[in-house]
Coordinates of C-alpha atoms and ligand atoms in Angstrom, one line a residue:
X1 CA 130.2 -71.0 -120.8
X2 CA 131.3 -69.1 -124.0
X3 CA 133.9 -71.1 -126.2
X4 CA 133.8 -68.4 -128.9
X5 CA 136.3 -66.2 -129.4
X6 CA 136.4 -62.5 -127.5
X7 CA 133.7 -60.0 -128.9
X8 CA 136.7 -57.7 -129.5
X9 CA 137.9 -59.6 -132.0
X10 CA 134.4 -60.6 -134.1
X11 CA 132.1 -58.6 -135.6
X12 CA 128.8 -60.1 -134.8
X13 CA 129.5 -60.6 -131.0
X14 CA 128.3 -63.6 -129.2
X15 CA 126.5 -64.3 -132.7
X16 CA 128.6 -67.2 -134.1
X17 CA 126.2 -68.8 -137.2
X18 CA 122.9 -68.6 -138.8
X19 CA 120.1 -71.2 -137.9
X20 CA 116.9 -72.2 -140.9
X21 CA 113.8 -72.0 -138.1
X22 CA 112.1 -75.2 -140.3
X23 CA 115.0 -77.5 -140.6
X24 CA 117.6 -76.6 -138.1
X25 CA 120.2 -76.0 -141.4
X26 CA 123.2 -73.9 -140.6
X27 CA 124.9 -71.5 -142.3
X28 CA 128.0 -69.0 -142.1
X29 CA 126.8 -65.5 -140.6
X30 CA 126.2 -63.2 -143.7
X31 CA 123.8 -61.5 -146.0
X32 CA 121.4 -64.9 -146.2
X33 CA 117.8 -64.8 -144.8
X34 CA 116.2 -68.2 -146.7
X35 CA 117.6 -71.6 -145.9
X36 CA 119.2 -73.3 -149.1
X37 CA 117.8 -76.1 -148.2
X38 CA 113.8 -75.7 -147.5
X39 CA 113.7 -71.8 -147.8
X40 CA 112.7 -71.2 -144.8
X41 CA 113.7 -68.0 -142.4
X42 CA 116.9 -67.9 -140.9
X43 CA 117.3 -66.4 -137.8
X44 CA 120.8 -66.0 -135.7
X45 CA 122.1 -68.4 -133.4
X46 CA 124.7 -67.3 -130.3
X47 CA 127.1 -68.9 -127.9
X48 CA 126.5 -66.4 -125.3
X49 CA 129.3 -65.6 -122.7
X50 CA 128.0 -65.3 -118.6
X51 CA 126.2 -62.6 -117.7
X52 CA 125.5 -60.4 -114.6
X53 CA 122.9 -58.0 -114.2
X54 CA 125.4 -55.7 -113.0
X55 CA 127.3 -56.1 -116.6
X56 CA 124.0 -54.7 -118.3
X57 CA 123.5 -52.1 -115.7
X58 CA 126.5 -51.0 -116.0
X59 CA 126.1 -50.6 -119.7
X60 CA 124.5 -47.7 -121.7
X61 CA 121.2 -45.7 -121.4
X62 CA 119.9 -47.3 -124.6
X63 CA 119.9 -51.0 -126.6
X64 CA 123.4 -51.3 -126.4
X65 CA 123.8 -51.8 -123.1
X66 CA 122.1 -55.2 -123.9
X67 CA 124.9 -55.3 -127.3
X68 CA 126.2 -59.3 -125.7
X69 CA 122.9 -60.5 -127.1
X70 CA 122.7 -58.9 -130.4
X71 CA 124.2 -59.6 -133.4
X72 CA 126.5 -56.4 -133.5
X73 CA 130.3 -55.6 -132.5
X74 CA 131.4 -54.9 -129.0
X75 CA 131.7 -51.3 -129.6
X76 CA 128.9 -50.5 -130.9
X77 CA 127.9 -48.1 -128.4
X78 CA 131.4 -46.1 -128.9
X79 CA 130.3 -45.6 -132.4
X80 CA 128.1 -43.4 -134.1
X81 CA 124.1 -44.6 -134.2
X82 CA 120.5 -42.8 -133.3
X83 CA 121.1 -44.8 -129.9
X84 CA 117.4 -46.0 -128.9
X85 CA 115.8 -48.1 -126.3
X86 CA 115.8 -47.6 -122.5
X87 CA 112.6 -45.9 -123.0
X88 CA 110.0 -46.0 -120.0
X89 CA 107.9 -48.3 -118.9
X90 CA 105.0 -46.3 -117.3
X91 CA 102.6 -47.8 -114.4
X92 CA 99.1 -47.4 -115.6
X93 CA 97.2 -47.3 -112.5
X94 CA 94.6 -44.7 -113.9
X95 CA 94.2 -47.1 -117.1
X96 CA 94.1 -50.3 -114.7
X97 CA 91.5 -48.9 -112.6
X98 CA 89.2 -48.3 -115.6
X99 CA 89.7 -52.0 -116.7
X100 CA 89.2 -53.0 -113.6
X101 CA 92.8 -54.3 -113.4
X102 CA 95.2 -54.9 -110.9
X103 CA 98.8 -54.1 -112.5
X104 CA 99.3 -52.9 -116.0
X105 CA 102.2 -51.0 -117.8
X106 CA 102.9 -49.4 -120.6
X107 CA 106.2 -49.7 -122.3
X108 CA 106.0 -46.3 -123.9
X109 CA 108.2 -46.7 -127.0
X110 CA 107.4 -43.3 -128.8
X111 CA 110.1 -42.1 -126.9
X112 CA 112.8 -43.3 -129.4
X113 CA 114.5 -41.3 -131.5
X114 CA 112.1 -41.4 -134.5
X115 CA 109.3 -41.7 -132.3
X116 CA 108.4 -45.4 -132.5
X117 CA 110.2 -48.8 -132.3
X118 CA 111.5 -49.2 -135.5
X119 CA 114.6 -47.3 -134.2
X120 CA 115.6 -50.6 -132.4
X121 CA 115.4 -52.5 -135.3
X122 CA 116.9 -50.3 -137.9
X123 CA 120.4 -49.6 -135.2
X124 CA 120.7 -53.4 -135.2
X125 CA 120.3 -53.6 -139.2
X126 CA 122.7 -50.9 -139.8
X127 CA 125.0 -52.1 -137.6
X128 CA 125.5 -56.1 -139.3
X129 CA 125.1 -54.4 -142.6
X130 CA 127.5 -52.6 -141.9
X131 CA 130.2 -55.4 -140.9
X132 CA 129.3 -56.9 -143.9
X133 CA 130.4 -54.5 -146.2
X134 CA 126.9 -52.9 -147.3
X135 CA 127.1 -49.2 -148.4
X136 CA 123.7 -48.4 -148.9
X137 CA 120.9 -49.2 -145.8
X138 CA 117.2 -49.9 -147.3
X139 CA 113.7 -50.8 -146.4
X140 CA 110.4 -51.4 -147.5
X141 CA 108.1 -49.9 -144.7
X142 CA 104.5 -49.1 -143.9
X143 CA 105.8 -46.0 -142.2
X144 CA 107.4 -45.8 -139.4
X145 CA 110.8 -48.0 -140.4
X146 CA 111.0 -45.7 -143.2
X147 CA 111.4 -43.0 -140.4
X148 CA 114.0 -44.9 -138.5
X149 CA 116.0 -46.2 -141.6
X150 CA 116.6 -42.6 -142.9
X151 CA 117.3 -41.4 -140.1
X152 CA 119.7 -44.0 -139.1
X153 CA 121.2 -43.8 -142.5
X154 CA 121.8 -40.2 -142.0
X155 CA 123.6 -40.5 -138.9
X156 CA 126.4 -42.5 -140.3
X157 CA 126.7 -40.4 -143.1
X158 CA 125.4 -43.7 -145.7
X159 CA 122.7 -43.4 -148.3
X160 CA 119.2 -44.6 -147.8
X161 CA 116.9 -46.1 -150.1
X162 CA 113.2 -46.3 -148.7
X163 CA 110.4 -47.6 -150.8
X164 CA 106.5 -46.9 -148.9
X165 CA 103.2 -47.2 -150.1
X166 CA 101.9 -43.4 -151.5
X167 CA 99.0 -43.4 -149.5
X168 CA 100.5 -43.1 -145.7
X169 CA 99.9 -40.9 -143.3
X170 CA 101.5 -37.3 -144.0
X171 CA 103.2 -37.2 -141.4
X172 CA 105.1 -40.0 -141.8
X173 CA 105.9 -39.0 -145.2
X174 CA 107.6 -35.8 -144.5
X175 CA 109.6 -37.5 -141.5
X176 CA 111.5 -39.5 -144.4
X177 CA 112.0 -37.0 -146.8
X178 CA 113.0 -34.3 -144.2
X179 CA 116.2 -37.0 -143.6
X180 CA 117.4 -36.7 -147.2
X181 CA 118.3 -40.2 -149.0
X182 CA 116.3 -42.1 -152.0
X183 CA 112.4 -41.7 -151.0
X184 CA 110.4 -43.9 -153.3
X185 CA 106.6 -43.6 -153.2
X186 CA 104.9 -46.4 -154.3
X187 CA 101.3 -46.5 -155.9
X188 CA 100.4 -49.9 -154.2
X189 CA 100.0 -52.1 -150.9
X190 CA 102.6 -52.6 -148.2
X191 CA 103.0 -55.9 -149.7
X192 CA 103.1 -54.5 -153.1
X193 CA 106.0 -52.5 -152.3
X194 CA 107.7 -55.7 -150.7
X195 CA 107.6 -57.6 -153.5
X196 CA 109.4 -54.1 -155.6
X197 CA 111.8 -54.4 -152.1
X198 CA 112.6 -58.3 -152.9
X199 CA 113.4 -57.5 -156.5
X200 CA 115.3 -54.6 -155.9
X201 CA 117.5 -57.0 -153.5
X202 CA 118.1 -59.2 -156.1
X203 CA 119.6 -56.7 -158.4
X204 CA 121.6 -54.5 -156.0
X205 CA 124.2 -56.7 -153.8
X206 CA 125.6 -53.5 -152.0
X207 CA 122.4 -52.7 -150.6
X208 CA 121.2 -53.8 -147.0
X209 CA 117.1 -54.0 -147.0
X210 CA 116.7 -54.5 -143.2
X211 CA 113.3 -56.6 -143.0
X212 CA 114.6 -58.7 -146.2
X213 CA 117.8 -59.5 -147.0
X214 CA 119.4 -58.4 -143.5
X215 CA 115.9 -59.8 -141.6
X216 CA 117.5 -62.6 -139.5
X217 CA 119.8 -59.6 -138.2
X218 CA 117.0 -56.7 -138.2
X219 CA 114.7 -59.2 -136.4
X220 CA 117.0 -59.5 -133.3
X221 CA 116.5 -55.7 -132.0
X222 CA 113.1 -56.2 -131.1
X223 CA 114.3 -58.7 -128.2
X224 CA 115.2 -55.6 -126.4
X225 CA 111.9 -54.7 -125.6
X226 CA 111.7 -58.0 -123.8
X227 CA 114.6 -57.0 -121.7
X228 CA 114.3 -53.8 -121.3
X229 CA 110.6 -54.6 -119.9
X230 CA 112.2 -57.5 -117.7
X231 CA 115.1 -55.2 -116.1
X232 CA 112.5 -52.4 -115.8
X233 CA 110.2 -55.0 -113.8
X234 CA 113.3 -55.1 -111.0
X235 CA 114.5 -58.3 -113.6
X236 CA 111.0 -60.0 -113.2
X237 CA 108.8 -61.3 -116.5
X238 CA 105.3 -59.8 -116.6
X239 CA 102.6 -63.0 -116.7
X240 CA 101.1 -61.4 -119.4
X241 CA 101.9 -58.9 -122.2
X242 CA 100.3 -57.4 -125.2
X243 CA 101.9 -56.9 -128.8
X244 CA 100.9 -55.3 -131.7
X245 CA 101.2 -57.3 -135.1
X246 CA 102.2 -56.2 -138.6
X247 CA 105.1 -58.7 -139.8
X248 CA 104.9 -60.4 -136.3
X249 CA 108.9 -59.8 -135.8
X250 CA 108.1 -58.0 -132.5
X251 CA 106.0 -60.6 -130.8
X252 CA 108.0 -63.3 -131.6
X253 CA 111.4 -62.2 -130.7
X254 CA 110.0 -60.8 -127.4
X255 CA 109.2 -64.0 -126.6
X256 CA 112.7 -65.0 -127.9
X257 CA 114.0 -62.3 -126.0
X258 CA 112.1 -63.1 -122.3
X259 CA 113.4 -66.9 -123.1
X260 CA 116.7 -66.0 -123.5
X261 CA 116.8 -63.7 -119.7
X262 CA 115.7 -67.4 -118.3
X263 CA 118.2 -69.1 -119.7
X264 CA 120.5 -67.1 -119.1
X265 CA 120.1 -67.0 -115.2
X266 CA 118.9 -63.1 -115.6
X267 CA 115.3 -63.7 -114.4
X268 CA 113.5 -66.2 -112.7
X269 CA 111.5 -69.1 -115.2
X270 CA 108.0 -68.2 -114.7
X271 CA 104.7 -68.7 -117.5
X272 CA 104.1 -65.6 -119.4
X273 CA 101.4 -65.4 -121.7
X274 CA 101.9 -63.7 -124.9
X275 CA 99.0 -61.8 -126.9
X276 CA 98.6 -60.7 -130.8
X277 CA 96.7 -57.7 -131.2
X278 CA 95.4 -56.5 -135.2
X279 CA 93.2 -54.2 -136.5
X280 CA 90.2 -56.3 -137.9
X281 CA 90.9 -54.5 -141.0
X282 CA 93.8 -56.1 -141.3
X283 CA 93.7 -59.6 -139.5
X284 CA 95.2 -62.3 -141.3
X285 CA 96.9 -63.7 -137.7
X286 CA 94.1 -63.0 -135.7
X287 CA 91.6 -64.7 -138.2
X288 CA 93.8 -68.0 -138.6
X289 CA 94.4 -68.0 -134.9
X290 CA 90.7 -68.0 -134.5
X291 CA 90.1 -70.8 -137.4
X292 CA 92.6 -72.9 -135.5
X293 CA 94.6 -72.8 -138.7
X294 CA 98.6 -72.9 -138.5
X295 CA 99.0 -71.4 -142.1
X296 CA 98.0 -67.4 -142.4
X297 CA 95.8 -66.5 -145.4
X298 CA 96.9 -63.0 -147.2
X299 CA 94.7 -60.7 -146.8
X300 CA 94.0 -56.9 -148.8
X301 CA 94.4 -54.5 -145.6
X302 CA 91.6 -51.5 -145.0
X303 CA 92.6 -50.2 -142.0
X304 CA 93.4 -46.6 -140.2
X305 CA 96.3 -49.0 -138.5
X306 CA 98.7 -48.4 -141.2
X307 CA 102.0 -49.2 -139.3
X308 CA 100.1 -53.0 -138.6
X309 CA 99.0 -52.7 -142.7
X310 CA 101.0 -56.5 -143.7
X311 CA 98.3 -58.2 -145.0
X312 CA 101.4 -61.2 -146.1
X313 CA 103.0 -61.0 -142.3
X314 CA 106.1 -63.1 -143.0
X315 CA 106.5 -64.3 -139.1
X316 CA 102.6 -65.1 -138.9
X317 CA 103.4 -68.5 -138.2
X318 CA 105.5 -67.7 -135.4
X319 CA 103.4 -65.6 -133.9
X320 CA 100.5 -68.6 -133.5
X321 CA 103.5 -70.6 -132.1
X322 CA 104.5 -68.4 -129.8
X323 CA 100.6 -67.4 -128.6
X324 CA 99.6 -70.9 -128.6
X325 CA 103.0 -71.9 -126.2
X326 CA 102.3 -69.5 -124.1
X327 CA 98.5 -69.9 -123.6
X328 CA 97.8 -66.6 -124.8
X329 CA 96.0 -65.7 -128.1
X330 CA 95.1 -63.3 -130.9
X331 CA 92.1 -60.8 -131.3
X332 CA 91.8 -58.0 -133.5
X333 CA 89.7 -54.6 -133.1
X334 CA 87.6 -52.2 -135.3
X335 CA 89.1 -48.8 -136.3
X336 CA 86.2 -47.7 -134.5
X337 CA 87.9 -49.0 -131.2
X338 CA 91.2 -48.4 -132.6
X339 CA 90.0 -44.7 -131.9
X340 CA 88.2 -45.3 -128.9
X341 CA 91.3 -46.9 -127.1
X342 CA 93.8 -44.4 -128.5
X343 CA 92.0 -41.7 -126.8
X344 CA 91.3 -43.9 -123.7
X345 CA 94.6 -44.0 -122.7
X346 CA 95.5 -40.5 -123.3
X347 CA 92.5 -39.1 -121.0
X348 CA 93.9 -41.6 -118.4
X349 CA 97.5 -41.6 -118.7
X350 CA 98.7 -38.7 -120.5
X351 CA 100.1 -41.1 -123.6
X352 CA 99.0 -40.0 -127.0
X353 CA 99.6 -43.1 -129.0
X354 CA 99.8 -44.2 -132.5
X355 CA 96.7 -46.1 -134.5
X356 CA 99.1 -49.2 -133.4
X357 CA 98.3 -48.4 -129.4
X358 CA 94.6 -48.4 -130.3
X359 CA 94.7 -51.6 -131.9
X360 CA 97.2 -52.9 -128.6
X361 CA 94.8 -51.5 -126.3
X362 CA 91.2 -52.0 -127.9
X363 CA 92.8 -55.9 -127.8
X364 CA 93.6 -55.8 -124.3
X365 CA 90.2 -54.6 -123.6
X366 CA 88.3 -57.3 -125.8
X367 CA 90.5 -60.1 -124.1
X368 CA 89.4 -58.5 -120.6
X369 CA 85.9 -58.5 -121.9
X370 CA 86.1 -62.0 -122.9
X371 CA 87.7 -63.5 -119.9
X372 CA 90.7 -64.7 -122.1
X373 CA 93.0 -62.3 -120.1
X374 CA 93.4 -62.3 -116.3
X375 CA 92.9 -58.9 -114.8
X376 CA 94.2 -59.9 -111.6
X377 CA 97.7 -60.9 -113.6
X378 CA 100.6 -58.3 -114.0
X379 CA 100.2 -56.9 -117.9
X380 CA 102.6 -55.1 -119.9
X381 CA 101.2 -53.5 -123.3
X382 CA 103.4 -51.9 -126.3
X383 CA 102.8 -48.4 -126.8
X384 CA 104.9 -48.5 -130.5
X385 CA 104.6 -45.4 -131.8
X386 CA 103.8 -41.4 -130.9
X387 CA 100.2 -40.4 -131.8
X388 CA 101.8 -37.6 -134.1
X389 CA 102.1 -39.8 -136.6
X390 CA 98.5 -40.5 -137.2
X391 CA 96.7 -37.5 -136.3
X392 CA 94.2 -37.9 -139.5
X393 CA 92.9 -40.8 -137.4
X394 CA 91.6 -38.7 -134.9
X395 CA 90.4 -36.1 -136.7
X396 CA 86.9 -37.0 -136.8
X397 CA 86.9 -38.2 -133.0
X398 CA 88.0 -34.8 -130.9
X399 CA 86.4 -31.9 -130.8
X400 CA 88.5 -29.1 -131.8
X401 CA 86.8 -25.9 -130.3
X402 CA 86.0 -22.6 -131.8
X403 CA 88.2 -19.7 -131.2
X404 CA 86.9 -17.0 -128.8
X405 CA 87.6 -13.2 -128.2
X406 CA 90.3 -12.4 -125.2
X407 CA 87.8 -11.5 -123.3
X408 CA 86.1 -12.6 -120.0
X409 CA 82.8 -12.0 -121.5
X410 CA 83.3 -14.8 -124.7
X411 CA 85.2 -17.2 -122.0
X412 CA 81.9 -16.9 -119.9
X413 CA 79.7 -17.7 -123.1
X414 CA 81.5 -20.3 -124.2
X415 CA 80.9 -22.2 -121.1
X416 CA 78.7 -24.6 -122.5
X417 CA 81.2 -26.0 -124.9
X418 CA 83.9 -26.6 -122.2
X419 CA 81.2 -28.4 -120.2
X420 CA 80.8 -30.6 -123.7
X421 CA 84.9 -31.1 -123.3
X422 CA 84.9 -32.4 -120.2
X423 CA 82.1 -35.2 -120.3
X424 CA 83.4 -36.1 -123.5
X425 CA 87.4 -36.6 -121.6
X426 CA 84.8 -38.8 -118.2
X427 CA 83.1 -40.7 -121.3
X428 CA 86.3 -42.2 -122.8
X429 CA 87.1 -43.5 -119.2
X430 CA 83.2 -44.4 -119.2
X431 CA 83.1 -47.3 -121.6
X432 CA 85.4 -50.3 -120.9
Ligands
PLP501 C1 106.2 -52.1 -137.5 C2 105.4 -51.8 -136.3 C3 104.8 -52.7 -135.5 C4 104.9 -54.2 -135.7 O1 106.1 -54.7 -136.2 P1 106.3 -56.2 -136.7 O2 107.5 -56.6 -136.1 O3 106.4 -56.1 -138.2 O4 105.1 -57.0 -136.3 C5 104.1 -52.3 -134.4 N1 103.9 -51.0 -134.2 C6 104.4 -50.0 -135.0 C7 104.1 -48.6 -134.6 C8 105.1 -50.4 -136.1 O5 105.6 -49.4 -136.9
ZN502 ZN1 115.6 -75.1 -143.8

């Protein structure tokens, strides 16, 4: 039972403090993210109120509808925002049958408004940084949150300040600038332009950076993917689902997220195992996941994945907690697979995913291979971003055809090539 006061009347909902995830310190909701005490990450704490299904149902076609379990005000949905979420969860049967599995989804989540999830996470960000008083809405990003945050900014009408690395896919660097705001390119690593990000938060107390100094909020709209997934399922957990890893926000708080549904009475308690997928080119989690280690070594990333690019993942720790609980693990995959596995699921399901798929599904596929992952068990894998974004990475992988004459004559001639097309669409189903 809730003993806070009425939603109406607060500005973080149900949220009522801040929580340090080391020491269990508390502190008054507001623009912290380090625990004065041992530094470590805050994240937010609730006293949630009941809650029906038919309450969320009832709510929304986006993340609001799930607003009682985020850190934002009631009516958030009445106001003005790029609205995400809701976005499908496709049954892969095509894909399963390949794998030789027996139930697998995809939670397609290039259907967001920028076309990847970083649109839940930015709404949530803007929305706290906004209650406390922020003006201007910032981010570091390895591309895709630079996206969201722009465009997020833009739809309120607020200034955006959004720092990247120079060397990002093109795509992704025209999708920021097209949204007008600050656009800072950065002749360095992702982490590189974190640390600038950090400093910058230091000297500017009006401005919100959502994955630093509004993280603990920021972090908490990735649990909607977790619900989303479990009201999608008919309110039933998956037994086993697969996460891409950058930061490792997302895998965490979806665990967060399908712990909070039990407790709350929303779904059934059942064991679902929880999987870390990397590029290999990129694999700090994966590699100290695999040493047994609980600390995560920075690494220098060389990878085609550039939205998984942290080679300093702040929740790495989390995530080993959270894969070791669950009895699932972490693996990473080759760009070479990365490629394979992007256009795998395409020829089978008709989803053109990001680098970030590749790495989610070339995981899935090792694990299979492995035996570390039960095809017999319900899966659910993170499609996080459109495969628009990242078309360089396919360049070299599809065969773009030579133009031929409007005539019947050249169609005929051509023939052998389109033969060539088709094996090459079979093979990609060919090799698990
Ligand atoms: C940012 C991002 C992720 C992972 O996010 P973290 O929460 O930092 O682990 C996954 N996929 C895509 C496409 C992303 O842009
Ligand atoms: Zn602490």
């Amino acid at each position: 039972m809730s003993t806070s006061a009425p939603p109406e009347t607060t500005r973080f909902g149900y949220a009522t403090h801040l929580s340090c995830r080391e020491c269990g310190k508390t502190s008054d909701l507001g623009p912290h993210y380090a625990c004065e005490d041992c530094f470590g990450p805050l994240e937010v704490a609730y006293d949630y109120p009941p809650l029906t299904r038919a309450d969320i149902e009832s709510g929304p076609q986006n993340i609001w509808r799930y607003a009682s379990l985020l850190p934002v005000p009631a009516d958030i949905a009445q106001r003005p925002s790029t609205r995400p979420g809701y976005t499908q969860l496709i049954r892969a049967d095509e894909l399963a049958q390949v794998l030789g599995m027996r139930r697998l989804w995809v939670k397609d989540d290039s259907g967001n408004p920028t076309h990847s999830f970083k649109d839940r996470v930015a709404a949530v960000a803007l929305a706290a940084a906004t209650e406390m008083g922020f003006t201007v809405l910032a981010c570091p990003s390895t591309g895709n949150l630079a996206n969201a945050v722009a465009a997020a900014a833009a739809r309120v009408g607020i200034r955006s300040v959004v720092l990247v690395p120079a060397n990002l896919e093109p795509q992704k660097i025209i999708a920021t600038a097209v949204y007008g705001g600050t656009f800072v390119t950065v002749d360095g690593t992702y982490d590189d332009v974190n640390r600038l990000a950090s400093q910058l938060a230091s000297e500017h107390d009006d401005w919100a950076f959502v994955n630093v100094n509004v993280r603990p909020y920021y972090a908490e709209g990735s649990k909607t993917l977790a619900f989303e997934i479990a009201e999608q399922l008919g309110w039933r957990l998956p037994d086993q689902i697969v996460v891409p890893v950058a930061s490792g926000a997302q895998l965490v708080k979806i665990d967060k997220g399908f712990s909070e549904l039990v407790s709350l009475g929303l779904v059934e308690q059942s064991a679902w195992k929880i999987y870390g997928a990397q590029a290999t080119g990129c694999s700090p989690v994966s590699a100290a996941y695999a040493a047994g280690h609980d600390v995560v070594r920075p690494v220098m990333p060389a990878t085609i994945a550039k939205s998984l690019a942290i080679g300093n993942p702040a929740d790495g720790p989390y995530v080993l907690d959270a894969v070791r609980r669950t009895a699932g693990a972490v693996a990473d995959v080759s760009d070479d697979e990365i490629v394979d596995s992007i256009r795998l699921l395409a020829a089978t399901e008709g989803i053109f995913g990001e680098t970030s798929v590749g790495v989610t599904l070339g995981v899935l596929r090792k694990l299979l291979a492995a035996g570390q992952l039960d095809p017999a068990a319900e899966t659910v894998i993170i499609n996080s971003g459109d495969g628009l974004k990242t078309l360089d990475a396919l360049a070299g992988a599809v065969r773009v055809p030579a133009a031929i004459k409007p005539t019947l004559e050249a169609f005929t001639e051509a023939g052998a090539g389109w033969d060539e097309c088709v094996r090459a669409h079979t093979d990609a189903g060919a090799h698990r």
